Amino acid sequence: AQSVAQPEDQVNVAEGNPLTVKCTYSVSGNPYLFWYVQYPNRGLQFLLKYITGDNLVKGSYGFEAEFNKSQTSFHLKKPSALVSDSALYFCAACRATGTASKLTFGTGTRLQVTL
Amino acid sequence: NAGVTQTPKFQVLKTGQSMTLQCAQDMNHEYMSWYRQDPGMGLRLIHYSVGAGITDQGEVPNGYNVSRSTTEDFPLRLLSAAPSQTSVYFCASSYQGVLAGESYEQYFGPGTRLTVT
């Protein structure tokens, strides 16, 4: 069975500082990896994905994520945090197969950016 | 283009009542799914569909039914509501799910907050 772990319930960072939200996964074979963001009382919004190719993936709002196969990690990063980045972030993974696959989500990490 | 819409936004049920959560998308997506979101547990897949007339169970299907008679609509039915079904429910859609060599992100609706007393 596949699983996704987000070891931090909350990450606190000052505006202007770099941020990292951690994610590790367990998927048999090659993984597809995703990051989603959820603002209060809203649905999830897609940020970025890793399918194949470059290990560093760039996404919306200046976010990027680095795929590390040996460490089975897909950490979300941003060079300079904004207060408006404060939200709940979910990592998700699935196995790359020839048929429609099902996403497994992590438990989420709340990012709090303060002035 | 409304994307993914869900109704109602809020619902309170008594134990044993039944109801249907509605989900519709206007993007001609083949793949649709239902998740529930509970504190500390992330999102868990309830049921999903890879096209009209085709549905399958996810991680937590018990107590829920789905059908997919059209590409646009994917209703979720609670047969006999229980307090354990108190949750926020999200519907999502994507082009073709996840296929080898391709991948399509899922588009989520705004959610339905359900309370069962």
GROMACS .gro file of C-alpha atoms in nm:
model
  232
    1ALA     CA    1   0.000   0.000   0.000
    2GLN     CA    2   0.120   0.349  -0.076
    3SER     CA    3   0.155   0.618   0.189
    4VAL     CA    4   0.256   0.981   0.227
    5ALA     CA    5   0.403   1.137   0.539
    6GLN     CA    6   0.415   1.503   0.628
    7PRO     CA    7   0.609   1.500   0.955
    8GLU     CA    8   0.530   1.857   1.060
    9ASP     CA    9   0.179   1.961   1.160
   10GLN     CA   10   0.280   2.326   1.142
   11VAL     CA   11   0.568   2.527   1.001
   12ASN     CA   12   0.629   2.883   1.118
   13VAL     CA   13   0.843   3.123   0.916
   14ALA     CA   14   0.895   3.497   0.901
   15GLU     CA   15   0.802   3.684   0.586
   16GLY     CA   16   1.097   3.712   0.352
   17ASN     CA   17   1.266   3.399   0.484
   18PRO     CA   18   1.290   3.075   0.286
   19LEU     CA   19   1.039   2.804   0.367
   20THR     CA   20   1.041   2.425   0.341
   21VAL     CA   21   0.747   2.191   0.391
   22LYS     CA   22   0.856   1.830   0.411
   23CYS     CA   23   0.703   1.527   0.243
   24THR     CA   24   0.815   1.166   0.215
   25TYR     CA   25   0.637   0.892   0.026
   26SER     CA   26   0.618   0.517  -0.006
   27VAL     CA   27   0.508   0.400  -0.350
   28SER     CA   28   0.601   0.082  -0.531
   29GLY     CA   29   0.768   0.158  -0.862
   30ASN     CA   30   0.790   0.508  -1.003
   31PRO     CA   31   0.581   0.772  -0.825
   32TYR     CA   32   0.378   1.065  -0.944
   33LEU     CA   33   0.395   1.339  -0.681
   34PHE     CA   34   0.182   1.647  -0.622
   35TRP     CA   35   0.149   1.946  -0.390
   36TYR     CA   36  -0.185   2.112  -0.321
   37VAL     CA   37  -0.273   2.418  -0.111
   38GLN     CA   38  -0.595   2.479   0.080
   39TYR     CA   39  -0.704   2.821   0.199
   40PRO     CA   40  -0.968   2.849   0.476
   41ASN     CA   41  -1.313   2.722   0.374
   42ARG     CA   42  -1.195   2.647   0.021
   43GLY     CA   43  -1.120   2.340  -0.188
   44LEU     CA   44  -0.770   2.227  -0.269
   45GLN     CA   45  -0.573   2.406  -0.540
   46PHE     CA   46  -0.299   2.242  -0.745
   47LEU     CA   47   0.051   2.386  -0.695
   48LEU     CA   48   0.290   2.158  -0.881
   49LYS     CA   49   0.365   1.801  -0.983
   50TYR     CA   50   0.653   1.567  -1.054
   51ILE     CA   51   0.606   1.309  -1.325
   52THR     CA   52   0.945   1.256  -1.482
   53GLY     CA   53   1.248   1.457  -1.588
   54ASP     CA   54   1.416   1.727  -1.382
   55ASN     CA   55   1.417   1.664  -1.010
   56LEU     CA   56   1.345   2.032  -0.940
   57VAL     CA   57   0.989   2.120  -1.031
   58LYS     CA   58   0.859   2.476  -1.044
   59GLY     CA   59   0.497   2.559  -0.979
   60SER     CA   60   0.249   2.834  -0.903
   61TYR     CA   61   0.312   3.139  -0.681
   62GLY     CA   62   0.691   3.093  -0.678
   63PHE     CA   63   0.683   2.749  -0.516
   64GLU     CA   64   0.913   2.468  -0.619
   65ALA     CA   65   0.973   2.113  -0.505
   66GLU     CA   66   1.268   1.878  -0.526
   67PHE     CA   67   1.221   1.509  -0.599
   68ASN     CA   68   1.480   1.293  -0.426
   69LYS     CA   69   1.442   0.929  -0.522
   70SER     CA   70   1.703   0.792  -0.283
   71GLN     CA   71   1.540   0.965   0.014
   72THR     CA   72   1.186   0.915  -0.122
   73SER     CA   73   1.116   1.280  -0.053
   74PHE     CA   74   0.938   1.563  -0.232
   75HIS     CA   75   0.987   1.874  -0.016
   76LEU     CA   76   0.808   2.196  -0.105
   77LYS     CA   77   1.019   2.512  -0.102
   78LYS     CA   78   0.996   2.884  -0.161
   79PRO     CA   79   1.293   3.125  -0.149
   80SER     CA   80   1.102   3.411   0.016
   81ALA     CA   81   0.779   3.353   0.208
   82LEU     CA   82   0.482   3.588   0.200
   83VAL     CA   83   0.212   3.632   0.464
   84SER     CA   84  -0.038   3.537   0.193
   85ASP     CA   85   0.129   3.194   0.168
   86SER     CA   86  -0.023   3.102   0.504
   87ALA     CA   87  -0.246   2.802   0.435
   88LEU     CA   88  -0.272   2.423   0.465
   89TYR     CA   89  -0.045   2.230   0.231
   90PHE     CA   90  -0.097   1.871   0.120
   91CYS     CA   91   0.147   1.637  -0.048
   92ALA     CA   92  -0.001   1.353  -0.257
   93ALA     CA   93   0.140   1.053  -0.439
   94CYS     CA   94   0.039   0.766  -0.659
   95ARG     CA   95   0.199   0.488  -0.856
   96ALA     CA   96   0.266   0.551  -1.223
   97THR     CA   97   0.077   0.268  -1.393
   98GLY     CA   98  -0.100   0.211  -1.720
   99THR     CA   99  -0.444   0.264  -1.571
  100ALA     CA  100  -0.614   0.537  -1.375
  101SER     CA  101  -0.453   0.557  -1.036
  102LYS     CA  102  -0.567   0.683  -0.702
  103LEU     CA  103  -0.401   0.960  -0.507
  104THR     CA  104  -0.292   0.912  -0.148
  105PHE     CA  105  -0.270   1.235   0.051
  106GLY     CA  106  -0.057   1.325   0.348
  107THR     CA  107  -0.219   1.463   0.662
  108GLY     CA  108  -0.131   1.820   0.574
  109THR     CA  109   0.106   2.087   0.709
  110ARG     CA  110  -0.017   2.426   0.819
  111LEU     CA  111   0.217   2.703   0.708
  112GLN     CA  112   0.210   3.019   0.918
  113VAL     CA  113   0.402   3.317   0.780
  114THR     CA  114   0.433   3.617   1.010
  115LEU     CA  115   0.558   3.971   0.965
  116ASN     CA  116  -1.676   2.796  -1.696
  117ALA     CA  117  -1.777   2.713  -1.337
  118GLY     CA  118  -1.525   2.430  -1.284
  119VAL     CA  119  -1.635   2.185  -1.015
  120THR     CA  120  -1.948   2.276  -0.821
  121GLN     CA  121  -2.087   2.109  -0.511
  122THR     CA  122  -2.421   2.144  -0.336
  123PRO     CA  123  -2.515   2.196  -0.062
  124LYS     CA  124  -2.237   2.388   0.114
  125PHE     CA  125  -2.360   2.288   0.458
  126GLN     CA  126  -2.590   2.011   0.577
  127VAL     CA  127  -2.705   1.880   0.913
  128LEU     CA  128  -2.855   1.533   0.927
  129LYS     CA  129  -2.995   1.316   1.201
  130THR     CA  130  -2.862   0.965   1.245
  131GLY     CA  131  -3.032   0.728   1.002
  132GLN     CA  132  -3.134   0.991   0.749
  133SER     CA  133  -3.023   0.963   0.389
  134MET     CA  134  -2.913   1.233   0.149
  135THR     CA  135  -2.728   1.298  -0.173
  136LEU     CA  136  -2.434   1.532  -0.214
  137GLN     CA  137  -2.426   1.676  -0.563
  138CYS     CA  138  -2.115   1.729  -0.774
  139ALA     CA  139  -2.095   1.862  -1.127
  140GLN     CA  140  -1.811   1.968  -1.357
  141ASP     CA  141  -1.823   2.149  -1.688
  142MET     CA  142  -1.470   2.071  -1.807
  143ASN     CA  143  -1.555   1.741  -1.982
  144HIS     CA  144  -1.329   1.553  -1.742
  145GLU     CA  145  -1.351   1.175  -1.749
  146TYR     CA  146  -1.216   1.114  -1.401
  147MET     CA  147  -1.415   1.219  -1.094
  148SER     CA  148  -1.372   1.132  -0.730
  149TRP     CA  149  -1.507   1.192  -0.382
  150TYR     CA  150  -1.288   1.254  -0.078
  151ARG     CA  151  -1.360   1.320   0.283
  152GLN     CA  152  -1.138   1.545   0.492
  153ASP     CA  153  -1.106   1.489   0.864
  154PRO     CA  154  -0.873   1.669   1.107
  155GLY     CA  155  -0.532   1.506   1.127
  156MET     CA  156  -0.616   1.253   0.856
  157GLY     CA  157  -0.577   1.444   0.534
  158LEU     CA  158  -0.805   1.350   0.245
  159ARG     CA  159  -0.927   0.995   0.201
  160LEU     CA  160  -1.074   0.862  -0.122
  161ILE     CA  161  -1.432   0.735  -0.092
  162HIS     CA  162  -1.529   0.643  -0.450
  163TYR     CA  163  -1.407   0.735  -0.793
  164SER     CA  164  -1.515   0.707  -1.155
  165VAL     CA  165  -1.306   0.685  -1.472
  166GLY     CA  166  -1.599   0.763  -1.700
  167ALA     CA  167  -1.976   0.752  -1.738
  168GLY     CA  168  -2.112   0.420  -1.619
  169ILE     CA  169  -1.789   0.318  -1.442
  170THR     CA  170  -1.730   0.355  -1.069
  171ASP     CA  171  -1.501   0.192  -0.816
  172GLN     CA  172  -1.434   0.199  -0.444
  173GLY     CA  173  -1.163   0.399  -0.278
  174GLU     CA  174  -1.013   0.374   0.067
  175VAL     CA  175  -1.328   0.437   0.277
  176PRO     CA  176  -1.637   0.337   0.072
  177ASN     CA  177  -1.859   0.191   0.344
  178GLY     CA  178  -2.185   0.377   0.395
  179TYR     CA  179  -2.164   0.559   0.062
  180ASN     CA  180  -2.296   0.491  -0.287
  181VAL     CA  181  -2.216   0.659  -0.617
  182SER     CA  182  -2.333   0.647  -0.976
  183ARG     CA  183  -2.211   0.814  -1.294
  184SER     CA  184  -2.484   0.838  -1.553
  185THR     CA  185  -2.331   1.139  -1.730
  186THR     CA  186  -1.980   1.278  -1.773
  187GLU     CA  187  -2.079   1.594  -1.587
  188ASP     CA  188  -2.240   1.462  -1.268
  189PHE     CA  189  -2.113   1.239  -0.990
  190PRO     CA  190  -2.350   1.235  -0.689
  191LEU     CA  191  -2.255   1.079  -0.356
  192ARG     CA  192  -2.532   0.912  -0.156
  193LEU     CA  193  -2.529   0.854   0.216
  194LEU     CA  194  -2.761   0.561   0.274
  195SER     CA  195  -2.812   0.588   0.651
  196ALA     CA  196  -2.613   0.870   0.805
  197ALA     CA  197  -2.397   0.803   1.110
  198PRO     CA  198  -2.206   1.047   1.335
  199SER     CA  199  -1.881   0.897   1.201
  200GLN     CA  200  -1.971   1.049   0.863
  201THR     CA  201  -1.945   1.402   1.001
  202SER     CA  202  -1.680   1.548   0.777
  203VAL     CA  203  -1.603   1.785   0.493
  204TYR     CA  204  -1.661   1.623   0.155
  205PHE     CA  205  -1.476   1.724  -0.160
  206CYS     CA  206  -1.545   1.628  -0.516
  207ALA     CA  207  -1.262   1.644  -0.770
  208SER     CA  208  -1.221   1.591  -1.141
  209SER     CA  209  -0.936   1.553  -1.388
  210TYR     CA  210  -0.885   1.470  -1.753
  211GLN     CA  211  -0.799   1.103  -1.732
  212GLY     CA  212  -0.682   1.032  -1.383
  213VAL     CA  213  -0.318   0.931  -1.390
  214LEU     CA  214  -0.191   0.732  -1.687
  215ALA     CA  215   0.153   0.606  -1.768
  216GLY     CA  216   0.356   0.885  -1.918
  217GLU     CA  217   0.091   1.147  -1.844
  218SER     CA  218  -0.057   1.303  -1.541
  219TYR     CA  219  -0.337   1.546  -1.486
  220GLU     CA  220  -0.389   1.741  -1.171
  221GLN     CA  221  -0.724   1.718  -0.998
  222TYR     CA  222  -0.959   2.015  -0.977
  223PHE     CA  223  -1.147   2.035  -0.649
  224GLY     CA  224  -1.489   2.171  -0.566
  225PRO     CA  225  -1.545   2.405  -0.267
  226GLY     CA  226  -1.663   2.125  -0.038
  227THR     CA  227  -1.973   2.027   0.159
  228ARG     CA  228  -1.958   2.043   0.537
  229LEU     CA  229  -2.177   1.765   0.677
  230THR     CA  230  -2.274   1.722   1.041
  231VAL     CA  231  -2.458   1.412   1.159
  232THR     CA  232  -2.617   1.434   1.503
   0.00000   0.00000   0.00000
